[in-house]
Short mmCIF file of C-alpha atoms and ligand atoms in Angstrom, two decimals:
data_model
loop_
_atom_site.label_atom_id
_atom_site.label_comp_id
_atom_site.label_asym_id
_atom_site.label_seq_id
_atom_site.Cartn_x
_atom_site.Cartn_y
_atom_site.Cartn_z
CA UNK U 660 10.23 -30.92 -19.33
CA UNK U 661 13.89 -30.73 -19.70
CA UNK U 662 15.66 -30.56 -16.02
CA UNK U 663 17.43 -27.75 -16.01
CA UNK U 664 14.23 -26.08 -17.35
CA UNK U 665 12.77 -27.85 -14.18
CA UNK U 666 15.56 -26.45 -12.01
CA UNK U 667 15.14 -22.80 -13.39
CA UNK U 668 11.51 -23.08 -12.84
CA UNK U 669 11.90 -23.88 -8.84
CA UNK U 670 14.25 -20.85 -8.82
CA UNK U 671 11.74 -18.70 -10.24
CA UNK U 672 9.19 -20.24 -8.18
CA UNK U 673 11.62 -19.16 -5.32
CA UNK U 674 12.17 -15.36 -6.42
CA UNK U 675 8.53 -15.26 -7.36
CA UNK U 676 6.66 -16.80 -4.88
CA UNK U 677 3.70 -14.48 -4.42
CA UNK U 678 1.10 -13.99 -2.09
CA UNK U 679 -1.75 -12.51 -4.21
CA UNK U 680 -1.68 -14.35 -7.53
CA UNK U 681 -1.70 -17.58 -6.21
CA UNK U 682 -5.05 -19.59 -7.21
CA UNK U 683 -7.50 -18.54 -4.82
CA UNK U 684 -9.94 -21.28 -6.06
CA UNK U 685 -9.21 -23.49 -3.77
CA UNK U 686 -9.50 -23.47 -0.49
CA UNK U 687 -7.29 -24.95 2.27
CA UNK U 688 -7.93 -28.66 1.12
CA UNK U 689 -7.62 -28.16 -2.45
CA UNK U 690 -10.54 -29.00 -3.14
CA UNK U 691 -12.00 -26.67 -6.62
CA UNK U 692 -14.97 -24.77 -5.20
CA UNK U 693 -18.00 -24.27 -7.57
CA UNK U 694 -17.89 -20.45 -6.66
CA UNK U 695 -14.06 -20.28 -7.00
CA UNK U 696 -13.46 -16.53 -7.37
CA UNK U 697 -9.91 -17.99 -9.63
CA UNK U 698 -13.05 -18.47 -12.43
CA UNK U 699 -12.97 -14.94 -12.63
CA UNK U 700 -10.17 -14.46 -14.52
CA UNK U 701 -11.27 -17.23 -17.35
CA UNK U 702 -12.04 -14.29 -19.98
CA UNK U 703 -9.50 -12.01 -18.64
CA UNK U 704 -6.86 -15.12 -19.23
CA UNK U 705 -8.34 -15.85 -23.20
CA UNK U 706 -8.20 -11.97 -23.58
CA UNK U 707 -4.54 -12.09 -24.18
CA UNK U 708 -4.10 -8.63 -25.87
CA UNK U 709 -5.54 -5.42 -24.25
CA UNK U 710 -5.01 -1.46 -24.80
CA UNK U 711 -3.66 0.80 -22.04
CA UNK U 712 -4.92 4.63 -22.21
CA UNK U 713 -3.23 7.27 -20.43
CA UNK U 714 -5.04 10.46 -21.09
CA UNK U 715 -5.08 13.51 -18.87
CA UNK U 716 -4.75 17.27 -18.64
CA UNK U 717 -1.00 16.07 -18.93
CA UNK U 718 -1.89 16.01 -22.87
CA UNK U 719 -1.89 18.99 -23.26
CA UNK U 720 1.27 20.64 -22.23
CA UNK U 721 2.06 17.67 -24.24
CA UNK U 722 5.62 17.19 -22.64
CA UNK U 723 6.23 20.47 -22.55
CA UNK U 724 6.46 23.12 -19.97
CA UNK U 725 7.74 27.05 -19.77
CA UNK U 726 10.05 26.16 -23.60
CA UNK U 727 11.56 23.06 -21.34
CA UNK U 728 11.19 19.98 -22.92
CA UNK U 729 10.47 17.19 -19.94
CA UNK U 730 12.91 14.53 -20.15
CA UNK U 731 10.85 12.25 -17.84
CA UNK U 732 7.11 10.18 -18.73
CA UNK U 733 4.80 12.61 -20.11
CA UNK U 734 2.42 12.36 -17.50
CA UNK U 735 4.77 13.02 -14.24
CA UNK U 736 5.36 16.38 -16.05
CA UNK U 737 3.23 18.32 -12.93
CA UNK U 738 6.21 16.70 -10.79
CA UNK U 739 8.83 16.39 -12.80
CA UNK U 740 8.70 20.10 -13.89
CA UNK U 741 7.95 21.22 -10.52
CA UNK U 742 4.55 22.97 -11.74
CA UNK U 743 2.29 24.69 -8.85
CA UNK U 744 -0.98 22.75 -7.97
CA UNK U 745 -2.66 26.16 -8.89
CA UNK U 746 -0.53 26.50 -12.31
CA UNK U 747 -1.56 22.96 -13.34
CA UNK U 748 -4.91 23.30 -12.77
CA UNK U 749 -5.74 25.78 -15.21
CA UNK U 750 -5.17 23.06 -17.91
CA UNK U 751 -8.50 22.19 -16.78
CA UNK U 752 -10.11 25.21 -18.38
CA UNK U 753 -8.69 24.40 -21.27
CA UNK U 754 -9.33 20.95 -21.99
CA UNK U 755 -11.39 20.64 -24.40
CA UNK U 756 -11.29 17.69 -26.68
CA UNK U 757 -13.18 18.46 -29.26
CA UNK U 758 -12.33 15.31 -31.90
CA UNK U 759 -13.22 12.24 -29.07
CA UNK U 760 -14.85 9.73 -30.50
CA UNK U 761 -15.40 7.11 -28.57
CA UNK U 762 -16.65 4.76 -30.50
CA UNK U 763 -13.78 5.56 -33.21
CA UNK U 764 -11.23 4.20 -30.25
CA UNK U 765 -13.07 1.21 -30.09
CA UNK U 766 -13.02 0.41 -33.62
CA UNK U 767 -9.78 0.96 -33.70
CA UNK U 768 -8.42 -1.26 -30.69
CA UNK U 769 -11.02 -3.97 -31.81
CA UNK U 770 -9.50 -3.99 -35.47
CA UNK U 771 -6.26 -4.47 -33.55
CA UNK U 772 -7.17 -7.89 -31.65
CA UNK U 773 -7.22 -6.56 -28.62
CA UNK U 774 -10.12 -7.69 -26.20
CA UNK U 775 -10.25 -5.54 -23.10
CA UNK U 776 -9.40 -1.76 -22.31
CA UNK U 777 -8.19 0.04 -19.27
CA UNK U 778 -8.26 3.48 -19.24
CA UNK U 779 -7.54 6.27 -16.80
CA UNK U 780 -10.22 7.62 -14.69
CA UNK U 781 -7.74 8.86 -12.47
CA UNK U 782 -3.85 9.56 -12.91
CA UNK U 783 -1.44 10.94 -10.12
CA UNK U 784 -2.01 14.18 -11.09
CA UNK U 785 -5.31 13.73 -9.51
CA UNK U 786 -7.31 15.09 -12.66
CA UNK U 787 -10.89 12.50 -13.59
CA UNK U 788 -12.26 12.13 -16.13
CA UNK U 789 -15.83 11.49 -14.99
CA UNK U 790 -18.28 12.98 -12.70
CA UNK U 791 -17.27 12.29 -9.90
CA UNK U 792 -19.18 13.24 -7.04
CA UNK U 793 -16.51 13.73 -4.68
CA UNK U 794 -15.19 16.65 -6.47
CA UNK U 795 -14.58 19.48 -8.52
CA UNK U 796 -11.53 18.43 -10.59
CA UNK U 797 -13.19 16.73 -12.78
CA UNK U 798 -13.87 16.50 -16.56
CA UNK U 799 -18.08 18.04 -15.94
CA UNK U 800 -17.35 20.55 -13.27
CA UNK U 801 -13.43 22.12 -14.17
CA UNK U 802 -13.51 21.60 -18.27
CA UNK U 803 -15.67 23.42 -20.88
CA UNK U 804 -15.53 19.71 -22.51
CA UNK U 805 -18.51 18.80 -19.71
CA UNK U 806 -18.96 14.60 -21.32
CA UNK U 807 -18.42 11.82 -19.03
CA UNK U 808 -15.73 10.27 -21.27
CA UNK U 809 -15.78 6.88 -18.97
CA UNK U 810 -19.52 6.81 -19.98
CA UNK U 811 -18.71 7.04 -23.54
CA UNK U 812 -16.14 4.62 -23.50
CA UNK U 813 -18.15 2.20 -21.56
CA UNK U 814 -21.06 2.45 -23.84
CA UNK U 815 -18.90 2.30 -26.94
CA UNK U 816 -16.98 -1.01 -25.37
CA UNK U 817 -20.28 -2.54 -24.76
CA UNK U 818 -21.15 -2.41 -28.03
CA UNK U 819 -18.55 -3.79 -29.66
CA UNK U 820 -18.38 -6.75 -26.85
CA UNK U 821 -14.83 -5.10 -25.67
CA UNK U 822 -14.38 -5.63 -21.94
CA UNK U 823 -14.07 -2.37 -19.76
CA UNK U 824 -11.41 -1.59 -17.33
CA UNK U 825 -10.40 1.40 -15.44
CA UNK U 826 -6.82 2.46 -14.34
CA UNK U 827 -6.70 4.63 -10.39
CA UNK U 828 -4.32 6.36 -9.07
CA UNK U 829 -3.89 5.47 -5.34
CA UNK U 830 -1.17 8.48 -5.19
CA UNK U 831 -3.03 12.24 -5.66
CA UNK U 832 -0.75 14.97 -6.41
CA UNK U 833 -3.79 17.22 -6.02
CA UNK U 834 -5.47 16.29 -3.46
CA UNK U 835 -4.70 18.47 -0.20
CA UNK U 836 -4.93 15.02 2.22
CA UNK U 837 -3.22 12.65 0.09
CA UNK U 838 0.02 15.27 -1.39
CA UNK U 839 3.08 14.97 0.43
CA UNK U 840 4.43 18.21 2.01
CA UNK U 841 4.32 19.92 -1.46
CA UNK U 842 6.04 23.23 -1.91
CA UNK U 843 9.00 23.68 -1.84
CA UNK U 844 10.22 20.02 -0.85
CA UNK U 845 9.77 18.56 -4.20
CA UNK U 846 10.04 15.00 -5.70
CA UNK U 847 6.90 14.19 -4.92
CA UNK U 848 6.72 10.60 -6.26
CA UNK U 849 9.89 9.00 -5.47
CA UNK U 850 10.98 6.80 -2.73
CA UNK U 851 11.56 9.90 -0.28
CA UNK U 852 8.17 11.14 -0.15
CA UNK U 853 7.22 12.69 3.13
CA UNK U 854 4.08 10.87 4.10
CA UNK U 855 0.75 13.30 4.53
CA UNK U 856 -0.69 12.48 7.89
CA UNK U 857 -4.01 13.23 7.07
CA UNK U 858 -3.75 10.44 4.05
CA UNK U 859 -6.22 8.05 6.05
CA UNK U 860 -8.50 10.29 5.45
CA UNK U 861 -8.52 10.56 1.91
CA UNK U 862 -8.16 6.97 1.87
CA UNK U 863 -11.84 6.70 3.79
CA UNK U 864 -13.70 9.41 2.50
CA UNK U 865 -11.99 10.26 -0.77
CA UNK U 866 -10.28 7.23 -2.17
CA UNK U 867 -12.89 4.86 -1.30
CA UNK U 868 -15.78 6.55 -2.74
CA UNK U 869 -14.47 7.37 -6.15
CA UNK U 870 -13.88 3.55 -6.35
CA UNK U 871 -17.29 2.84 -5.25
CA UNK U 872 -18.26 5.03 -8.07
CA UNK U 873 -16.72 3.60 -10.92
CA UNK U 874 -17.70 -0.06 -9.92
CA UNK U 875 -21.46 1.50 -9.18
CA UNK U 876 -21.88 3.98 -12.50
CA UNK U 877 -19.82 2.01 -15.46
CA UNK U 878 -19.14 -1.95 -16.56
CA UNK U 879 -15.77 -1.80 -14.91
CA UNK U 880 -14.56 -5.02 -15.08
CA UNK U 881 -11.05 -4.63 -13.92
CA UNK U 882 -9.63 -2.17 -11.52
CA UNK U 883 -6.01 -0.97 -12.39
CA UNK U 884 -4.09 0.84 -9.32
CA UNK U 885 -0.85 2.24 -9.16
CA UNK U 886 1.47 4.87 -7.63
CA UNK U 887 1.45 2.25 -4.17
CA UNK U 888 4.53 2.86 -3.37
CA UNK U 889 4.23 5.96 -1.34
CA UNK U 890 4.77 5.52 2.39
CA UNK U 891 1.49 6.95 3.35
CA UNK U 892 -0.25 3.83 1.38
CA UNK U 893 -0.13 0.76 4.19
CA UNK U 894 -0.63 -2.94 3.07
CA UNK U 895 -3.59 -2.87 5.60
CA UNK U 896 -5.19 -0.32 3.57
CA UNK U 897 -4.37 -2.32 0.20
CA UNK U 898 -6.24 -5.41 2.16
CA UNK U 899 -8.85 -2.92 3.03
CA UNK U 900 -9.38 -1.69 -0.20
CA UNK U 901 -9.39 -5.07 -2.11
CA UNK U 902 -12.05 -6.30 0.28
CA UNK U 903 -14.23 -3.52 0.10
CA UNK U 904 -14.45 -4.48 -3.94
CA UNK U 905 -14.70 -8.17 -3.94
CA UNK U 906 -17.71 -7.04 -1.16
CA UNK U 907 -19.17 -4.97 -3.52
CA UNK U 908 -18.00 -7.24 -7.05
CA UNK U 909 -16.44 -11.03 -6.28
CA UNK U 910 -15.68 -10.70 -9.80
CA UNK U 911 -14.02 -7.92 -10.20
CA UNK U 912 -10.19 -8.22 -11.79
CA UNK U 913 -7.50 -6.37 -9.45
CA UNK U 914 -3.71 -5.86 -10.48
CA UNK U 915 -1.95 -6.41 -7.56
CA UNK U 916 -0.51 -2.65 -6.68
CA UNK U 917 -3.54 -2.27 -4.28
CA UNK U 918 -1.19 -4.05 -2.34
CA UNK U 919 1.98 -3.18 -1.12
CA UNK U 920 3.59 -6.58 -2.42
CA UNK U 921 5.18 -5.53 -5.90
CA UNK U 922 9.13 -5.89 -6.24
CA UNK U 923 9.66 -2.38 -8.49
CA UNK U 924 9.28 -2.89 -12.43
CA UNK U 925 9.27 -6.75 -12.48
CA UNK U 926 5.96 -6.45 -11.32
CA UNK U 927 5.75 -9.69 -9.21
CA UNK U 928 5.43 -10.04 -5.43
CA UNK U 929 7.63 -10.73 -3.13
CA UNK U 930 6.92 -13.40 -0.66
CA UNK U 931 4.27 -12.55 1.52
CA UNK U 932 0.84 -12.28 1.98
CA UNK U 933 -0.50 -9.40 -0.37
CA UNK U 934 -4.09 -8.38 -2.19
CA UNK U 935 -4.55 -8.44 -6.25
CA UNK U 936 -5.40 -10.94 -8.79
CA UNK U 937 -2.42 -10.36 -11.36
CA UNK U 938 1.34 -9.26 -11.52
CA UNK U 939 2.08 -6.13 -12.98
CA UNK U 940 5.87 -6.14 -15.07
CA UNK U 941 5.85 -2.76 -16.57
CA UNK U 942 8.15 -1.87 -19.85
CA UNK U 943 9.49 -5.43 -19.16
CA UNK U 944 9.13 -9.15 -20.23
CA UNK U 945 9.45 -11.50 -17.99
CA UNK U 946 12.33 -14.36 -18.72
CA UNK U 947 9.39 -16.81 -18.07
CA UNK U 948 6.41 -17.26 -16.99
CA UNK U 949 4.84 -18.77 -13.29
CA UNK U 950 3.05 -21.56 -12.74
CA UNK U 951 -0.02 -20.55 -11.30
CA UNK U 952 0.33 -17.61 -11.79
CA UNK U 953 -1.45 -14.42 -13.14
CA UNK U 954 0.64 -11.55 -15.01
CA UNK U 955 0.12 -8.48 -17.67
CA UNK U 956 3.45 -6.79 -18.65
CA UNK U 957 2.05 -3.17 -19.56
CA UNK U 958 4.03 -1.23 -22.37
CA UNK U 959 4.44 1.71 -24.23
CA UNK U 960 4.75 2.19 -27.91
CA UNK U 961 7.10 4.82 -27.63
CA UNK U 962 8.75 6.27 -23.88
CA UNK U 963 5.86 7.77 -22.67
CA UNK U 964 2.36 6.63 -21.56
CA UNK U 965 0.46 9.86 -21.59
CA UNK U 966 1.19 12.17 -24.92
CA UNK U 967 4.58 13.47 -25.49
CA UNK U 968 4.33 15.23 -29.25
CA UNK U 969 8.37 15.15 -29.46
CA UNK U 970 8.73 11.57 -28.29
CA UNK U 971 9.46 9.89 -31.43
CA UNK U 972 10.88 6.79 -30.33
CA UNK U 973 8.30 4.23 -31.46
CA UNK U 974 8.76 0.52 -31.62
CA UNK U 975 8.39 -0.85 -34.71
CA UNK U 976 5.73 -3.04 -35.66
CA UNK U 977 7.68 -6.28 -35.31
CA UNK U 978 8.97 -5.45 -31.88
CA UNK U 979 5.69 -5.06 -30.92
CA UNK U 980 4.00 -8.38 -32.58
CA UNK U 981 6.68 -10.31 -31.30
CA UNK U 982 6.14 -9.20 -27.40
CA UNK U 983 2.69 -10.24 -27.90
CA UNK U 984 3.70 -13.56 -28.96
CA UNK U 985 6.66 -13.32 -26.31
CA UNK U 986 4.54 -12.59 -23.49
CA UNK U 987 1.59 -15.12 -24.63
CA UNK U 988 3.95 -17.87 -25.00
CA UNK U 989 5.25 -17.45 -21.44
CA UNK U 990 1.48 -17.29 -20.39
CA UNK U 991 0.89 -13.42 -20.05
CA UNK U 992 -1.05 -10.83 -21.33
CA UNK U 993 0.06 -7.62 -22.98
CA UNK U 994 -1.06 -4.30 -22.33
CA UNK U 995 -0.02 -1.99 -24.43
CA UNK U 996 -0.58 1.90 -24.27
CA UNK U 997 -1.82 4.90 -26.47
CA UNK U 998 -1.28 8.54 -25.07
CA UNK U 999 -4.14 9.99 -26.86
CA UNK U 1000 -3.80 13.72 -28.24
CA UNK U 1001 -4.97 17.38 -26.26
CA UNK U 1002 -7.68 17.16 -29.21
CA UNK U 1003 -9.08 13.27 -28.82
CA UNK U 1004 -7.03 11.56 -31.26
CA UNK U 1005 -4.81 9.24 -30.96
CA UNK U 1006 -1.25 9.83 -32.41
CA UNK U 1007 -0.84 8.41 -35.89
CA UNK U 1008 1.69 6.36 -35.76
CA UNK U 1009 0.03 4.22 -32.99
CA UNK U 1010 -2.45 3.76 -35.16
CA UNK U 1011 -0.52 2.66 -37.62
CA UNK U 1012 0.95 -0.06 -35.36
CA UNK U 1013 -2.40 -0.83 -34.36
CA UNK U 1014 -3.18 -1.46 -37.65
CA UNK U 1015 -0.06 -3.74 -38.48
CA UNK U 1016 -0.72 -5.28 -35.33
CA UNK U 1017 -4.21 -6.70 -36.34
CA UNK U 1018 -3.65 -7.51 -39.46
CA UNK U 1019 -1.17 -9.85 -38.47
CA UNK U 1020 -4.00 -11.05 -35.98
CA UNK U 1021 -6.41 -11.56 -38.77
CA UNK U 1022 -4.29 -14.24 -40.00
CA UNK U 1023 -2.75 -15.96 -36.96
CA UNK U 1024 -5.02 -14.96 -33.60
CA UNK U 1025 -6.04 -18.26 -33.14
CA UNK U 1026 -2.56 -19.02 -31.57
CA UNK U 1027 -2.83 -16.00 -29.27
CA UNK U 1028 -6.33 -16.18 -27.76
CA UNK U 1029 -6.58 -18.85 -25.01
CA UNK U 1030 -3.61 -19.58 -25.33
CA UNK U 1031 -0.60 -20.72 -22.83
CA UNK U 1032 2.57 -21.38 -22.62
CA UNK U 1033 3.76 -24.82 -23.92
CA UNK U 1034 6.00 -27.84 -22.47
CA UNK U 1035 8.68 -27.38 -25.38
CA UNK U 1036 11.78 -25.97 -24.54
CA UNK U 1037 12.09 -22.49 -26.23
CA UNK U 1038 13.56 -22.43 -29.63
CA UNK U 1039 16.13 -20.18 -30.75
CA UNK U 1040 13.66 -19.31 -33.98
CA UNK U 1041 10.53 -17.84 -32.00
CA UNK U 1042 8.08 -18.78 -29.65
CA UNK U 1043 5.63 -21.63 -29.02
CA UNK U 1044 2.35 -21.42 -27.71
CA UNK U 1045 -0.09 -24.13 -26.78
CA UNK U 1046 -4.25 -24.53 -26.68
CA UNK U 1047 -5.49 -28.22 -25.84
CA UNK U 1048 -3.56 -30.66 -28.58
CA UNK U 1049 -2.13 -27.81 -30.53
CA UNK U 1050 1.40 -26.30 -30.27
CA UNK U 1051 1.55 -23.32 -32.05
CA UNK U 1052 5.20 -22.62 -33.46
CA UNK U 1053 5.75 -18.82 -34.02
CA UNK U 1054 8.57 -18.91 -36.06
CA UNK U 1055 10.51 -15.65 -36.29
CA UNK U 1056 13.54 -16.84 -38.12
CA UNK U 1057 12.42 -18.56 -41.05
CA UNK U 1058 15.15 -21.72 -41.43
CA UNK U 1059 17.43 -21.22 -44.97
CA UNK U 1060 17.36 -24.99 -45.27
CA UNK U 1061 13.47 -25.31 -45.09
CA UNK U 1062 13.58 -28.02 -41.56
CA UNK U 1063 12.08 -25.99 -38.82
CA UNK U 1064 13.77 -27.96 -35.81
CA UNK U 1065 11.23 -28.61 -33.44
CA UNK U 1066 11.36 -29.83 -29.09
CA UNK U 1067 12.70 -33.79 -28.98
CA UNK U 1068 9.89 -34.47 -27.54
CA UNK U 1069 7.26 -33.29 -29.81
CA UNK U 1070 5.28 -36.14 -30.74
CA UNK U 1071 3.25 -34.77 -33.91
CA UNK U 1072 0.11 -35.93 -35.71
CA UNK U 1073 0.09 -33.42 -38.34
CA UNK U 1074 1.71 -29.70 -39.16
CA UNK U 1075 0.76 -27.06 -41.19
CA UNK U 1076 0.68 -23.65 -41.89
CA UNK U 1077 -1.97 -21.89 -39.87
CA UNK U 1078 -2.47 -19.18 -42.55
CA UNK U 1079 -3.07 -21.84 -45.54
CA UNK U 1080 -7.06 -22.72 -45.31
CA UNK U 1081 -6.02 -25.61 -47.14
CA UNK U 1082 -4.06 -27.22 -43.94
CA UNK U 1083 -1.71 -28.96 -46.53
CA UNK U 1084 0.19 -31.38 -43.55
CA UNK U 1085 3.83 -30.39 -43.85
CA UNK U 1086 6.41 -33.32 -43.71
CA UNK U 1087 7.19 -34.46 -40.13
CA UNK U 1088 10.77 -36.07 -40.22
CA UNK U 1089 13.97 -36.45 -38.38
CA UNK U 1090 17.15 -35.09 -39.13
CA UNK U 1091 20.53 -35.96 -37.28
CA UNK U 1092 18.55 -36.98 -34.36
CA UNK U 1093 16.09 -33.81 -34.62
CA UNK U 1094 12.36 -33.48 -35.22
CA UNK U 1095 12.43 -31.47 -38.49
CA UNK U 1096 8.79 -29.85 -39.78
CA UNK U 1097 9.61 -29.10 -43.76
CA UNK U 1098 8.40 -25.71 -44.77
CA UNK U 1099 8.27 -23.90 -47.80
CA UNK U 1100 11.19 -21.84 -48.80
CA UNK U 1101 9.48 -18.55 -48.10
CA UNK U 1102 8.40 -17.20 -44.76
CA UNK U 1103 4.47 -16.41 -44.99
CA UNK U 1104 5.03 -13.85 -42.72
CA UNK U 1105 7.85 -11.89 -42.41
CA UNK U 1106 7.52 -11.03 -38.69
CA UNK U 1107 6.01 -14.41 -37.56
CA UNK U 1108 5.09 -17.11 -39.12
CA UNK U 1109 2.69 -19.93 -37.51
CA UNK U 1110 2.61 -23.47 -37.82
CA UNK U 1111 0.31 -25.57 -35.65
CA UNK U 1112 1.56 -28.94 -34.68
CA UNK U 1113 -0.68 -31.04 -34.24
CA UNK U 1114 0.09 -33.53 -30.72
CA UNK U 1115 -0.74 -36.69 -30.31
CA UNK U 1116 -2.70 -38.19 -27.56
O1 H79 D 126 0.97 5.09 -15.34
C1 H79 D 126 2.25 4.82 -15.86
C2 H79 D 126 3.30 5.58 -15.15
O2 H79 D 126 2.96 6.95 -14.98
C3 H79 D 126 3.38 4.88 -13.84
N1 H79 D 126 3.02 3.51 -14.13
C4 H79 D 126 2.67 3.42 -15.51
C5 H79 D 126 1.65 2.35 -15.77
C6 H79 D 126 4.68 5.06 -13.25
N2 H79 D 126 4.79 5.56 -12.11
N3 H79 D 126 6.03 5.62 -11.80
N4 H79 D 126 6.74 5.16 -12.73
C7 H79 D 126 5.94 4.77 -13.69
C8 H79 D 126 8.16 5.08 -12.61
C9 H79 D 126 8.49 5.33 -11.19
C10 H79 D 126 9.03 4.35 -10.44
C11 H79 D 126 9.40 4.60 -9.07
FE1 H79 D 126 9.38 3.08 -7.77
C12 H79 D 126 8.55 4.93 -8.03
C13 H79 D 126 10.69 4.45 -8.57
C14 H79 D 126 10.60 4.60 -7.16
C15 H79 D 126 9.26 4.89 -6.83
C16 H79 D 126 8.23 1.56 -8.54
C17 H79 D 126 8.00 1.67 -7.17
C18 H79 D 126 9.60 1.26 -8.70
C19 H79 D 126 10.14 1.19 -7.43
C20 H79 D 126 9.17 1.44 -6.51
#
């Protein structure tokens, strides 16, 4: 490693130094433990590529509330638009989604290369979508819809050998012990919320239970908090909380906003001793990755996670295969989000960016899954990736003189093209003091191309 790649790294180290993410296998001697809960995260690690629902009541105002179009995320709109617990909740009677199809979402993230799902039971607007037996406002006992969509999902995951994860909302709009003084001192979720005094109590008998619930009646795998931040939530009740589920499920995967640790939308922690298994950068990409260090940047396809129907401002499908490749070649994993419809489906032109999405996995996952990030300095044509004794070179901006200008220090065996079954080698050469790989005069793939160099020993 170069040193000023070195020196950037021990800065980052620096800024990032965090508490939760740091390998738990090991205990104070170093020494690997055969139990080491770090093992956990083995699959979730490989996984590389997951999807992100936000789905809600919130979809079906749909963004928009008494002819005013909500500039904010779709599903803050109950704050955002100031709308009365008692208004809001009649979107309850009318959801009724009557095109779900569980097993059609499945197919559909599956086709796209992604591995693992996390979906919300819970947003802040305190709305679940399953039975839960804690309460009313929920999906069985408020909606004429009355199916367990996390049991649907589950069952439709398990099938198709997708890994199932569920998103909670540790803030409750709804909730009469976990709201902040609600009407008329608005802004709810911002940094000056008025803490509820009678929050522990949700915490213990509301809070806690409904996670017990979804770790007792589905496959949850990984448990996805959020909305922290308010100042009723205490890092001794994110400690609580995380060891009341690694009582209950050692293996269970758990972002790291059950703690109070996370510095804003970079999604790392600060220095300190803090709960959770993985960072949490949200509409962001990290500069680099951390050694050591667990992260998922989460991400929406256009600005809203739950369903907007006038937010048109999709990503296109290049932006979005290159953050995957980003993010995987600075050793992260991507979450990226659908805001299914009111009605069950999911918007089309997600799923047409699904679509492009896997088809450009079809041809080059192999330098995605298990995956990390590689010793080579990045290149100002794409990405690299690594997996044992093969760099992976995603090349972005195909070279006009056909020598791909690889890391000094690559010592390669063989190159080709990962998408040519053949594995015709490519020319390894130098070229005014470069490593050049010779490639054909065509990109194969206009948004990335892959070549695998091979390293030697
Ligand atoms: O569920 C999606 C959003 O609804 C939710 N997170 C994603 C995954 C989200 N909640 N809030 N926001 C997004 C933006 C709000 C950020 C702020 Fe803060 C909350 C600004 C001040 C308090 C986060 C915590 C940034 C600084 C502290």
């Amino acid at each position: 490693m170069k040193l000023n790649n070195l020196l950037l790294m021990a800065v980052l180290l620096a800024v990032f130094a965090c508490g939760p993410q740091q390998k738990k296998s090991s205990d104070t001697n170093g020494k690997e433990t055969a139990e080491a809960p770090d093992d956990k995260m083995e699959w979730w690690r490989d996984a590389r590529f997951g999807m992100f629902i936000h789905w809600g009541l919130y979809a079906i105002p749909a963004g928009e509330y008494n002819g005013n179009k909500t500039e904010g995320i779709g599903e803050w709109i109950m704050n955002n638009e100031q709308i009365p617990i008692k208004e809001y909740e009649k979107y309850a009677a009318q959801f009724n989604p009557e095109k779900f199809d569980a097993e059609e979402w499945v197919s559909i993230l599956k086709d796209a290369g992604m591995k693992y799902i996390v979906i919300t039971s819970k947003h802040h607007d305190g709305f679940c979508l399953w039975d839960s037996k804690v309460t009313e406002y929920d999906v069985m006992d408020a909606s004429p819809f009355k199916r367990d969509i996390l049991a649907e999902l589950a069952e439709a995951c398990k099938k198709e050998g997708i890994r199932f994860g569920l998103y909670h909302s540790i803030m409750d709009w709804h909730h009469p012990q976990a709201q902040a003084i609600w009407e008329p001192n608005y802004n709810k979720g911002g940094n000056d919320t008025v803490a509820n005094p009678e929050f522990p109590q949700y915490f213990q008998n509301y809070l806690k239970p409904q996670v017990a619930e979804l770790m007792d009646n589905y496959p949850t795998e990984i448990l996805w908090f959020d909305g922290e931040w308010i100042p009723a939530y205490t890092t001794e009740m994110g400690k609580e909380l995380y060891q009341f589920i690694m009582e209950k499920d050692p293996q269970m995967i758990v972002n790291n906003r059950v703690d109070k640790g996370r510095q804003g939308m970079s999604g790392f922690n600060a220095e300190g001793d803090f709960a959770g298994d993985f960072g949490t950068p949200e509409q962001e990409i990290p500069d680099t990755g951390v050694e050591g260090v667990d992260w998922e940047s989460c991400m929406t396809m256009n600005d809203t996670w739950g369903y907007k129907y006038f937010d048109d401002n999709w990503k296109s499908e290049e932006t979005l295969i290159r953050n995957l490749i980003d993010i995987a070649s600075k050793g992260g994993n991507f979450l990226l989000n659908v805001g299914p419809k009111a009605d069950g489906a999911f918007p089309q032109a997600s799923i047409d960016r699904l679509k492009a999405m896997g088809d450009w996995m079809d041809k080059y996952s192999e330098s995605i899954y298990g995956t990390t990030s590689s010793p080579f300095a990045r290149p100002d044509w794409g990405r690299y990736t690594q997996k044992d004794n093969r760099v992976y070179a995603h090349v972005f901006d195909w070279p006009e003189d056909k020598k791909l200008v690889v890391d000094a220090s690559a010592k390669i065996a063989k190159a080709w093209l990962l998408d040519d079954g053949s594995k015709n080698p490519l020319e390894v050469g130098m070229n005014g003091g470069n490593v050049t790989v010779s490639v054909p005069e065509n990109a194969p793939d206009e948004v990335a191309s892959v070549i695998v160099l091979e390293i030697e020993d």
